[in-house]
Coordinates of C-alpha atoms in Angstrom, one line a residue:
Chain A
M17 CA -1.8 25.5 42.9
R18 CA 0.5 22.2 42.2
L19 CA 2.1 24.2 40.8
S20 CA 3.1 26.8 43.4
R21 CA 4.0 24.0 45.7
G22 CA 6.5 23.5 43.9
I23 CA 8.1 27.1 43.4
V24 CA 8.1 27.7 47.3
A25 CA 9.3 24.1 48.0
L26 CA 12.4 25.4 45.2
A27 CA 12.7 29.2 47.0
L28 CA 13.1 27.8 50.3
F29 CA 15.5 24.9 48.9
F30 CA 17.2 28.0 46.8
V31 CA 17.7 30.6 50.3
A32 CA 18.5 27.1 52.7
M33 CA 21.7 27.1 49.6
A34 CA 22.2 30.8 49.4
A35 CA 22.4 31.0 53.8
A36 CA 24.4 27.2 54.4
P37 CA 27.4 29.5 54.2
L38 CA 26.5 32.0 58.2
F39 CA 26.4 27.9 59.8
L40 CA 28.6 26.1 58.3
G41 CA 32.6 25.5 58.2
D42 CA 35.2 25.5 55.1
Y43 CA 35.2 21.7 54.8
P44 CA 31.4 21.5 54.7
L45 CA 31.5 24.2 52.0
A46 CA 34.0 22.7 50.4
I47 CA 31.8 19.9 50.1
L48 CA 28.6 21.7 49.0
I49 CA 30.4 23.1 46.5
L50 CA 31.6 19.6 45.1
V51 CA 27.6 19.1 44.8
L52 CA 27.2 22.5 43.5
F53 CA 29.6 21.6 40.7
A54 CA 28.2 18.7 40.1
A55 CA 24.1 20.0 40.4
Y56 CA 25.7 22.4 37.8
L57 CA 27.2 19.9 34.7
G58 CA 24.3 17.9 35.3
Q59 CA 21.9 20.1 34.0
A60 CA 24.1 21.3 31.2
W61 CA 25.1 17.7 29.8
N62 CA 20.6 16.9 31.1
I63 CA 19.5 18.9 27.4
M64 CA 22.0 17.9 25.2
M65 CA 21.0 14.1 26.0
G66 CA 17.5 14.8 28.6
F67 CA 15.6 17.2 26.2
A68 CA 17.7 16.3 22.6
G69 CA 17.9 13.1 23.2
L70 CA 21.8 13.6 22.3
L71 CA 24.7 11.2 24.4
S72 CA 28.3 12.8 25.2
L73 CA 30.7 11.0 25.5
G74 CA 33.7 13.0 26.5
H75 CA 31.7 16.5 27.8
A76 CA 35.4 16.9 29.3
L77 CA 36.8 18.3 26.0
Y78 CA 34.0 21.2 26.3
Y79 CA 34.9 21.7 30.3
G80 CA 38.6 21.6 29.4
L81 CA 38.3 24.3 27.1
G82 CA 36.8 26.5 29.3
A83 CA 39.7 25.5 32.1
Y84 CA 42.3 25.9 29.6
L85 CA 41.8 29.0 27.7
S86 CA 40.7 30.8 31.4
A87 CA 43.3 29.6 32.9
A88 CA 46.2 30.0 30.5
L89 CA 45.4 33.7 29.5
F90 CA 44.4 35.1 32.6
A91 CA 48.6 33.9 33.8
H92 CA 50.0 34.4 30.5
Y93 CA 47.7 38.4 30.4
G94 CA 46.3 38.6 33.0
I95 CA 42.6 39.1 31.4
S96 CA 40.4 38.9 33.2
P97 CA 38.6 35.2 33.6
W98 CA 35.4 36.7 32.9
L99 CA 36.2 37.9 29.0
G100 CA 38.5 34.0 29.7
M101 CA 35.2 32.3 30.1
L102 CA 34.1 34.2 26.6
A103 CA 37.2 32.8 25.3
G104 CA 36.4 29.2 26.6
I105 CA 33.2 29.0 25.7
A106 CA 33.4 30.4 21.5
A107 CA 36.2 27.6 21.6
A108 CA 33.2 25.3 23.6
V109 CA 30.9 25.9 21.2
A110 CA 32.6 26.2 18.2
T111 CA 34.2 22.9 18.6
G112 CA 30.4 21.7 20.1
S113 CA 28.8 23.1 17.0
A114 CA 31.9 21.3 14.5
V115 CA 31.7 17.8 16.4
G116 CA 27.9 18.1 16.0
A117 CA 27.8 19.0 12.5
L118 CA 30.4 16.1 11.6
S119 CA 28.2 13.9 13.2
F120 CA 24.8 15.0 11.9
R121 CA 26.1 15.6 9.3
F122 CA 26.8 12.0 7.8
R123 CA 23.9 11.2 9.8
V124 CA 25.8 9.7 13.0
G125 CA 23.7 9.0 15.6
G126 CA 23.0 6.7 18.7
V127 CA 25.8 5.7 20.2
Y128 CA 28.2 5.9 16.7
F129 CA 27.7 10.1 17.5
A130 CA 29.3 9.2 22.0
L131 CA 31.5 7.1 20.5
L132 CA 33.1 10.5 18.5
T133 CA 32.3 11.9 21.3
I134 CA 34.9 10.4 24.0
A135 CA 37.4 9.7 20.4
F136 CA 37.6 14.2 20.0
S137 CA 37.8 15.0 24.1
E138 CA 40.7 12.2 23.6
F139 CA 42.2 13.8 20.8
T140 CA 41.9 17.0 22.8
R141 CA 43.6 15.5 25.8
I142 CA 46.6 14.6 23.5
L143 CA 47.3 17.7 22.0
F144 CA 46.9 19.7 25.4
D145 CA 50.0 17.0 26.6
H146 CA 51.7 18.9 24.0
L147 CA 50.6 22.4 23.8
H148 CA 53.5 24.3 25.7
W149 CA 51.6 28.0 26.0
F150 CA 48.9 25.9 28.3
G151 CA 51.9 23.9 29.7
S152 CA 51.7 20.7 28.5
S153 CA 51.6 17.0 30.7
S154 CA 53.6 18.9 33.1
G155 CA 50.7 21.3 34.2
L156 CA 49.8 25.1 34.3
F157 CA 49.9 26.5 37.4
L158 CA 47.4 29.8 38.6
P159 CA 49.3 31.5 40.7
V160 CA 47.6 31.5 44.7
T161 CA 47.7 35.1 45.6
G162 CA 46.2 35.8 50.0
R163 CA 42.9 34.6 49.6
A164 CA 41.8 37.5 52.6
G165 CA 39.2 39.9 50.0
A166 CA 36.6 38.1 47.4
D167 CA 38.3 40.2 44.0
L168 CA 35.4 39.2 41.4
V169 CA 37.2 41.2 38.1
S170 CA 39.9 38.1 38.7
L171 CA 37.7 35.1 40.6
R172 CA 40.8 35.2 43.2
G173 CA 38.7 34.7 46.9
P174 CA 37.8 32.1 49.0
T175 CA 35.7 29.2 48.8
V176 CA 33.2 31.3 50.0
M177 CA 32.9 33.4 46.6
F178 CA 33.0 30.1 44.7
Y179 CA 30.1 28.7 46.5
Y180 CA 28.0 32.0 46.0
L181 CA 29.4 31.9 42.3
L182 CA 27.7 28.5 41.8
L183 CA 25.0 29.0 43.8
A184 CA 24.0 31.3 41.5
A185 CA 25.1 30.0 37.7
T186 CA 23.2 26.3 38.9
A187 CA 20.0 28.4 39.5
A188 CA 19.9 30.4 36.7
V189 CA 20.5 26.7 34.2
L190 CA 17.6 25.8 36.5
L191 CA 15.8 29.0 34.9
L192 CA 17.4 28.8 32.1
S193 CA 15.8 25.3 31.5
R194 CA 12.2 26.3 33.1
I195 CA 12.1 28.4 30.1
L196 CA 13.6 26.4 26.8
L197 CA 11.1 23.4 28.0
D198 CA 8.0 26.2 27.9
R199 CA 8.9 27.4 24.7
R200 CA 9.2 26.1 20.7
I201 CA 12.6 24.9 21.2
G202 CA 12.5 23.2 24.3
Y203 CA 9.4 21.4 22.1
Y204 CA 11.1 20.7 19.3
W205 CA 14.1 19.5 21.2
R206 CA 11.5 16.5 22.5
A207 CA 10.2 15.1 19.3
I208 CA 13.8 14.9 18.6
R209 CA 14.0 12.7 21.3
E210 CA 11.6 10.9 21.2
D211 CA 10.8 10.1 17.3
E212 CA 13.5 11.5 15.1
E213 CA 12.2 11.3 11.8
A214 CA 8.7 12.3 13.4
A215 CA 9.7 14.4 13.9
Q216 CA 11.5 15.9 11.2
A217 CA 8.1 14.7 9.2
S218 CA 6.6 17.8 11.1
G219 CA 8.0 20.4 10.2
I220 CA 10.9 20.1 12.4
D221 CA 15.1 21.0 11.1
V222 CA 16.4 18.6 13.0
F223 CA 20.1 19.7 12.6
R224 CA 19.2 23.1 13.4
Y225 CA 17.0 22.1 16.8
K226 CA 20.1 19.7 17.9
L227 CA 23.0 21.8 16.5
A228 CA 21.6 24.1 18.7
A229 CA 21.2 21.6 21.8
V230 CA 25.3 20.4 21.7
A231 CA 25.9 24.4 21.4
L232 CA 24.7 25.3 24.6
S233 CA 25.3 22.0 26.5
A234 CA 29.0 22.7 25.7
G235 CA 28.5 26.7 26.3
L236 CA 27.8 26.3 30.2
T237 CA 30.2 23.3 30.4
A238 CA 33.3 25.6 29.5
I239 CA 31.5 28.6 32.3
A240 CA 31.6 25.5 34.9
G241 CA 35.4 24.0 33.5
V242 CA 36.6 28.2 34.2
F243 CA 35.3 28.7 37.9
H244 CA 37.1 24.4 38.1
A245 CA 39.8 26.4 36.8
F246 CA 40.2 29.9 38.6
Y247 CA 39.2 27.1 41.6
Y248 CA 41.7 24.8 42.1
N249 CA 44.6 26.8 40.5
N250 CA 45.9 23.9 38.6
L251 CA 45.6 22.3 35.3
Y252 CA 46.1 19.1 33.7
P253 CA 45.6 17.0 31.1
E254 CA 45.2 13.5 32.1
T255 CA 43.1 14.9 35.0
I256 CA 40.5 18.1 33.0
F257 CA 40.1 15.8 29.7
A258 CA 39.8 12.3 31.7
M259 CA 37.2 9.8 30.3
G260 CA 36.5 10.0 34.0
R261 CA 35.3 13.2 34.1
S262 CA 33.3 13.0 30.8
I263 CA 31.2 10.2 33.6
E264 CA 31.2 11.3 36.5
L265 CA 29.4 14.6 35.0
M266 CA 26.4 12.8 33.6
L267 CA 25.6 10.9 36.9
P268 CA 23.7 13.3 38.7
A269 CA 21.3 13.4 35.5
I270 CA 21.1 9.7 35.7
I271 CA 20.5 9.5 38.6
G272 CA 18.2 12.7 39.5
G273 CA 16.3 12.1 36.5
L274 CA 17.1 12.4 32.1
G275 CA 15.2 14.8 31.1
T276 CA 14.2 16.1 34.5
L277 CA 14.5 19.8 35.7
F278 CA 15.7 18.5 39.4
G279 CA 16.8 16.7 38.8
P280 CA 20.8 16.9 38.1
I281 CA 20.5 19.0 41.1
L282 CA 19.0 15.9 43.9
G283 CA 21.3 12.8 41.9
A284 CA 24.2 15.7 43.2
F285 CA 23.2 16.3 46.1
V286 CA 22.7 11.5 45.7
L287 CA 25.7 11.3 44.8
V288 CA 28.0 13.5 46.3
G289 CA 26.4 12.2 49.7
I290 CA 27.5 9.2 48.6
S291 CA 30.8 9.2 48.3
E292 CA 31.3 11.8 50.9
G293 CA 29.0 9.0 53.5
L294 CA 31.2 6.1 51.8
T295 CA 34.3 7.2 52.6
S296 CA 34.2 8.5 56.3
L297 CA 32.7 4.7 56.3
T298 CA 35.7 3.0 55.4
A299 CA 38.3 5.3 56.1
G300 CA 39.2 3.8 59.1
L301 CA 38.5 -0.2 57.9
G302 CA 42.0 0.6 55.5
I303 CA 40.3 -1.9 52.5
D304 CA 42.0 -0.4 48.8
G305 CA 39.2 -0.1 46.9
L306 CA 36.4 -0.7 48.8
K307 CA 34.6 3.1 49.0
Q308 CA 34.5 2.8 45.0
L309 CA 33.3 -1.6 45.0
L310 CA 30.1 0.2 47.5
Y311 CA 30.2 3.4 45.2
G312 CA 28.3 0.8 42.6
L313 CA 27.0 -0.7 44.1
V314 CA 25.1 1.6 45.8
L315 CA 24.6 3.1 42.3
G316 CA 23.9 -0.1 40.6
L317 CA 20.8 -0.3 43.4
V318 CA 19.1 3.2 42.3
V319 CA 19.3 2.4 38.5
T320 CA 17.8 -1.0 39.2
L321 CA 15.5 0.4 41.6
Q322 CA 14.7 3.3 39.5
P323 CA 15.1 3.1 36.4
G324 CA 13.7 6.4 35.6
G325 CA 15.9 8.6 38.4
L326 CA 15.1 9.1 41.6
W327 CA 13.0 13.2 41.4
P328 CA 10.1 11.6 39.3
W329 CA 9.8 9.0 41.3
I330 CA 9.5 11.9 44.6
A331 CA 8.0 13.7 42.0
L332 CA 5.8 11.8 42.3
R333 CA 5.0 12.1 46.3
L334 CA 5.3 15.4 47.3
G335 CA 2.6 15.3 44.4
L336 CA 4.5 18.0 42.3
R337 CA 3.8 17.4 38.1
G338 CA 4.2 20.1 35.4
A339 CA 6.1 23.0 36.6
M340 CA 8.7 21.2 38.3
R341 CA 8.7 17.5 36.2
Chain B
M29 CA -12.2 23.3 -8.8
T30 CA -11.7 25.8 -11.1
A31 CA -6.6 26.8 -11.1
A32 CA -4.3 24.1 -11.5
P33 CA -4.4 21.2 -8.7
L34 CA -3.4 21.1 -5.9
L35 CA -0.6 18.0 -5.9
E36 CA 0.7 17.6 -9.6
I37 CA 3.0 13.9 -9.8
V38 CA 4.5 14.0 -13.1
G39 CA 6.6 11.4 -14.8
V40 CA 8.0 10.6 -11.2
S41 CA 10.5 7.2 -10.6
K42 CA 12.4 6.1 -8.2
H43 CA 15.5 3.0 -8.1
F44 CA 16.1 1.3 -5.5
R45 CA 19.7 -1.4 -6.5
G46 CA 18.1 -2.5 -9.4
L47 CA 13.8 -2.8 -8.9
R48 CA 11.8 -0.4 -9.9
A49 CA 9.5 1.5 -6.9
V50 CA 7.5 4.5 -9.1
D51 CA 8.2 4.0 -12.4
D52 CA 7.1 6.8 -14.2
V53 CA 3.7 7.9 -11.9
S54 CA 1.9 10.6 -13.1
F55 CA -1.3 11.7 -11.7
S56 CA -2.7 14.0 -10.2
V57 CA -5.2 15.6 -7.0
E58 CA -7.4 18.1 -7.8
R59 CA -7.8 21.6 -4.5
G60 CA -10.9 19.9 -2.0
S61 CA -10.8 16.5 -3.2
I62 CA -9.9 13.0 -1.6
V63 CA -8.3 10.7 -4.5
A64 CA -7.2 6.5 -3.3
L65 CA -4.0 5.6 -4.2
I66 CA -4.7 1.3 -4.1
G67 CA -2.9 -1.5 -5.0
P68 CA -1.1 -4.5 -3.9
N69 CA 1.2 -4.6 -1.7
G70 CA 4.8 -4.0 -2.9
A71 CA 2.8 -1.8 -5.8
G72 CA 4.7 1.6 -4.7
K73 CA 2.5 3.3 -3.2
T74 CA 4.3 4.3 0.1
T75 CA 7.3 4.9 -1.6
V76 CA 5.2 7.1 -3.9
F77 CA 4.2 9.1 -0.6
N78 CA 8.2 7.8 0.7
L79 CA 8.9 11.1 -2.5
I80 CA 6.4 14.0 -2.4
A81 CA 6.5 14.0 0.7
G82 CA 11.0 14.3 1.0
V83 CA 11.6 11.0 2.8
H84 CA 13.4 10.2 -0.7
H85 CA 13.9 12.2 -3.2
P86 CA 13.2 11.0 -6.8
D87 CA 15.0 10.0 -10.0
T88 CA 13.1 10.9 -12.4
G89 CA 10.6 14.1 -13.0
S90 CA 8.6 16.4 -11.1
I91 CA 6.6 16.6 -7.8
R92 CA 4.7 20.5 -8.2
L93 CA 2.7 21.7 -4.8
D94 CA 0.7 24.3 -5.9
G95 CA 3.0 25.0 -8.7
A96 CA 6.3 25.0 -6.6
E97 CA 9.0 21.5 -7.0
I98 CA 9.3 20.1 -4.2
A99 CA 10.7 16.8 -5.3
G100 CA 14.2 17.7 -3.5
L101 CA 13.1 18.9 -0.5
R102 CA 14.4 17.0 3.2
P103 CA 10.8 15.9 5.4
D104 CA 10.6 19.1 7.5
Q105 CA 11.4 21.0 4.3
A106 CA 8.1 19.5 2.7
C107 CA 6.2 19.8 5.5
N108 CA 6.7 24.2 5.4
A109 CA 5.5 23.6 1.6
G110 CA 2.3 21.9 2.6
I111 CA 2.1 18.3 3.0
G112 CA 1.3 16.6 5.8
R113 CA 1.8 12.6 6.8
T114 CA 1.1 9.9 8.4
F115 CA 3.3 7.1 8.9
Q116 CA 1.8 3.1 8.5
I117 CA 3.6 2.6 11.3
V118 CA 2.4 4.9 13.9
R119 CA 5.4 6.9 14.8
P120 CA 3.9 9.4 17.9
F121 CA 5.6 11.0 20.5
G122 CA 5.7 8.1 23.0
G123 CA 7.2 9.7 26.3
L124 CA 4.8 13.0 25.5
S125 CA 1.8 13.9 26.8
V126 CA -1.1 13.6 23.5
L127 CA -1.4 17.7 24.1
E128 CA 1.9 17.3 23.2
N129 CA 2.8 15.8 20.1
V130 CA -0.7 18.2 18.5
V131 CA 1.3 21.1 20.1
I132 CA 4.7 20.1 18.1
G133 CA 2.7 19.8 15.0
A134 CA 0.7 23.5 15.7
L135 CA 4.1 24.8 16.2
R136 CA 5.4 24.8 12.8
R137 CA 3.1 28.0 12.1
S138 CA 3.8 29.9 14.8
A139 CA 6.2 30.1 17.6
D140 CA 3.5 30.8 20.1
V141 CA 3.0 27.7 22.6
A142 CA -0.3 29.4 23.8
A143 CA -1.2 29.9 20.2
A144 CA -0.4 26.3 19.2
R145 CA -1.9 25.0 21.9
H146 CA -5.3 26.0 21.2
A147 CA -4.6 25.1 17.9
A148 CA -3.7 21.5 18.4
R149 CA -6.8 21.5 21.4
E150 CA -8.8 22.2 18.3
I151 CA -8.2 19.5 16.4
L152 CA -8.3 17.4 19.3
S153 CA -11.4 18.3 19.5
R154 CA -12.1 17.6 16.0
L155 CA -10.8 13.8 16.0
G156 CA -12.4 13.2 19.3
L157 CA -9.1 12.9 21.2
A158 CA -10.2 15.9 23.7
E159 CA -10.9 14.0 26.8
K160 CA -7.0 11.6 26.3
E161 CA -5.1 15.0 26.0
T162 CA -3.1 14.6 28.8
A163 CA -2.6 11.1 28.4
R164 CA 1.1 10.1 27.7
A165 CA 0.8 8.7 23.4
S166 CA 2.0 5.3 24.4
S167 CA -0.3 4.2 26.1
L168 CA -2.6 4.8 23.4
T169 CA -4.7 1.8 21.8
L170 CA -3.9 1.3 18.1
P171 CA -7.3 3.2 16.6
E172 CA -6.3 6.6 19.0
R173 CA -3.1 6.7 17.9
K174 CA -4.0 6.5 14.5
R175 CA -5.9 8.7 15.3
L176 CA -2.4 11.0 17.0
E177 CA -1.2 10.5 13.8
T178 CA -3.3 12.1 12.3
A179 CA -4.5 15.0 14.7
R180 CA 0.0 16.1 14.7
A181 CA -0.3 15.9 11.1
L182 CA -3.2 17.9 10.8
A183 CA -1.4 20.4 13.3
T184 CA 0.7 21.3 10.4
G185 CA -1.6 22.8 8.7
P186 CA -1.0 21.2 5.6
K187 CA -2.1 22.0 2.1
I188 CA -2.9 18.4 0.9
L189 CA -2.9 15.8 3.9
L190 CA -1.3 12.1 3.2
L191 CA -2.2 9.1 5.1
D192 CA -0.6 5.6 4.6
E193 CA -3.1 3.7 6.0
V194 CA -4.6 4.5 8.6
M195 CA -7.6 2.3 8.2
A196 CA -5.1 -0.8 8.7
G197 CA -5.6 -3.0 12.3
L198 CA -9.7 -1.1 12.6
R199 CA -12.3 -2.6 13.5
P200 CA -15.1 -2.3 11.0
V201 CA -16.8 -0.2 13.5
E202 CA -13.5 2.1 14.3
V203 CA -13.6 2.2 9.8
D204 CA -16.2 3.8 9.9
A205 CA -15.6 6.2 12.1
M206 CA -12.6 7.3 10.2
V207 CA -14.0 7.6 7.2
G208 CA -16.8 10.2 9.0
T209 CA -14.6 12.1 10.7
F210 CA -12.6 12.4 6.9
H211 CA -16.0 13.7 5.7
E212 CA -16.4 15.9 7.5
L213 CA -12.7 16.8 7.6
S214 CA -13.4 17.6 3.8
R215 CA -16.6 19.0 4.2
D216 CA -15.7 21.2 6.6
T217 CA -12.8 22.8 6.2
G218 CA -12.5 22.1 2.1
L219 CA -9.5 19.9 3.4
T220 CA -7.3 17.6 0.3
I221 CA -6.4 14.1 1.3
L222 CA -4.0 11.6 -0.7
L223 CA -4.6 8.3 1.4
T224 CA -3.7 5.3 0.9
E225 CA -5.3 2.5 2.4
H226 CA -6.4 -1.9 1.7
V227 CA -9.8 -1.4 3.5
M228 CA -12.0 -1.2 0.3
R229 CA -14.6 -0.6 2.5
A230 CA -12.9 2.5 3.5
V231 CA -11.2 3.5 0.0
M232 CA -15.4 3.8 -2.2
A233 CA -16.8 5.3 0.6
L234 CA -13.7 8.3 0.6
S235 CA -12.9 9.3 -2.0
H236 CA -13.5 11.1 -4.9
H237 CA -10.8 9.6 -7.6
I238 CA -8.9 6.8 -7.6
V239 CA -5.4 6.3 -8.9
V240 CA -4.1 1.7 -9.0
L241 CA -0.6 1.5 -9.4
H242 CA 0.9 -1.9 -9.2
H243 CA 4.6 -2.8 -10.0
G244 CA 5.4 0.5 -9.8
Q245 CA 3.1 1.6 -12.7
K246 CA -0.2 2.7 -12.6
I247 CA -2.2 0.4 -14.7
C248 CA -5.9 3.3 -14.4
E249 CA -7.2 6.1 -12.9
G250 CA -11.1 6.9 -12.2
T251 CA -13.4 6.9 -10.0
P252 CA -14.4 4.4 -7.8
E253 CA -17.7 3.5 -10.1
A254 CA -15.0 2.7 -13.0
V255 CA -11.4 1.5 -11.3
A256 CA -14.2 -1.6 -9.8
R257 CA -14.6 -2.4 -13.0
D258 CA -11.6 -2.3 -14.7
Q259 CA -10.4 -5.7 -16.2
R260 CA -6.3 -5.1 -14.8
V261 CA -8.1 -3.7 -11.5
L262 CA -9.5 -6.6 -10.9
D263 CA -7.2 -9.0 -11.8
S264 CA -4.0 -7.3 -10.0
Y265 CA -6.0 -6.3 -6.6
L266 CA -9.5 -6.5 -5.9
G267 CA -9.8 -9.6 -7.3
A268 CA -10.5 -10.9 -3.8
A269 CA -11.8 -7.4 -2.0
A270 CA -13.9 -7.1 -4.9
P271 CA -17.2 -8.6 -3.2
A272 CA -16.2 -7.7 0.0
T273 CA -17.3 -4.0 -1.1
A274 CA -20.1 -4.7 -2.7
R275 CA -21.7 -5.4 1.3

């Protein structure tokens, strides 16, 4: 009964999200797009850290590979972003697997693994600064044509098109996470997260399952990068591969609840909500950095009061257990 | 016990930076038997376990399970070959439920989660943990954790179960309950067990055969009665414990 209550609540949530563009103007819709970007990326990152216990501080790397490859292929050859997406996913999966294989083969774990993910992300940023095919440090731009109609094939269209694409992607990753957690791979990931040695003694090939988590998380992150490229139309290595992006990308899952299914989505709403709320609150005061200061304060407060994230706390009060975890 | 022994350890040695942790040790474990590996702290018991379970690889010697060489396998490969082990310091998956812990073990045999849950529940009830299945593993008492550790190892469907001091830290009543559980397991399923243990009361009650290690070497082996009377064993290890076993 509790299970069906959770499903009903979730269905209502997605129906409300799907109906939102009918009632919202372009600006609120653009903010909801920020929420969906954050929710989707939080979910993708959560697969590695939340499920398998692998801390990545360099997810901007996979995001950037997806963005740059699809954008460059489109800008230079007019190749559909969907094909570019495949290239981006392939590059992200290959890079993630290489970082993972190197680390896991030489038993680099915990914070050292995290440092390695930063290193690879930073290398790539510097590399892209010098690659002319990708526009180097002066940026790569996509031709902006009239956004009257929605052209799904080449991802040229109005804000609302990107809104629905991201909503569908977010729902798809939620479903995928649910399915994977219920299968052997989900159990094995959680075993590895809890105790790698005991997991291995239970017959789990930890190398293989850790690599699977990295590859999946990297590939999904690349997809968001593609949407970013075609939504914003401009790419700079300093912003795409920024360390700050890697950190921002983890926050929804941490604030919402690591390893939970709905946590990253809730976290995204809370984070973008706080950020936008503070912007309008502090805009009139004209004090530089006040917004960032308050933002940090609120995050600190949430993490101190609910170290397990907001979603487990809310789910308990809603009487949701099991299905939505 | 017609065929060759289930587990054969032949001339196994392991050095750690000049320390001879295990020195040319040989023994075997017959199918369906319960064998105890005893000796003072630092005798090399846990190292022998780790060699069998693939945590360490022997410098020399051979370890055969059911005729197949398993020395040099990784721990997960050793588990897949039929080694189920518990850890001396219990390592439950603390954030997961008791049932999930055992399901993870059972998933080695079948990728089907429903089947694994069914198998896990059977094992939990056998080990008296059925009522705890929804509890978080980290909330269990020590005796319960030891049982959970055993349940998880059993769930992998091992040919031989390695128990590393599962009685340590238990009160005598709890030790007797554990001994009863292992007797039942051995009787009902024909499971082969190799255990290390300091609790002589459990060793004497359970084992068909005892192997005694001292400074990494095997100094004696035989039936519990024979070992308890052996002078070298009394001198090195049982000296203080022997009177206690007479109770």
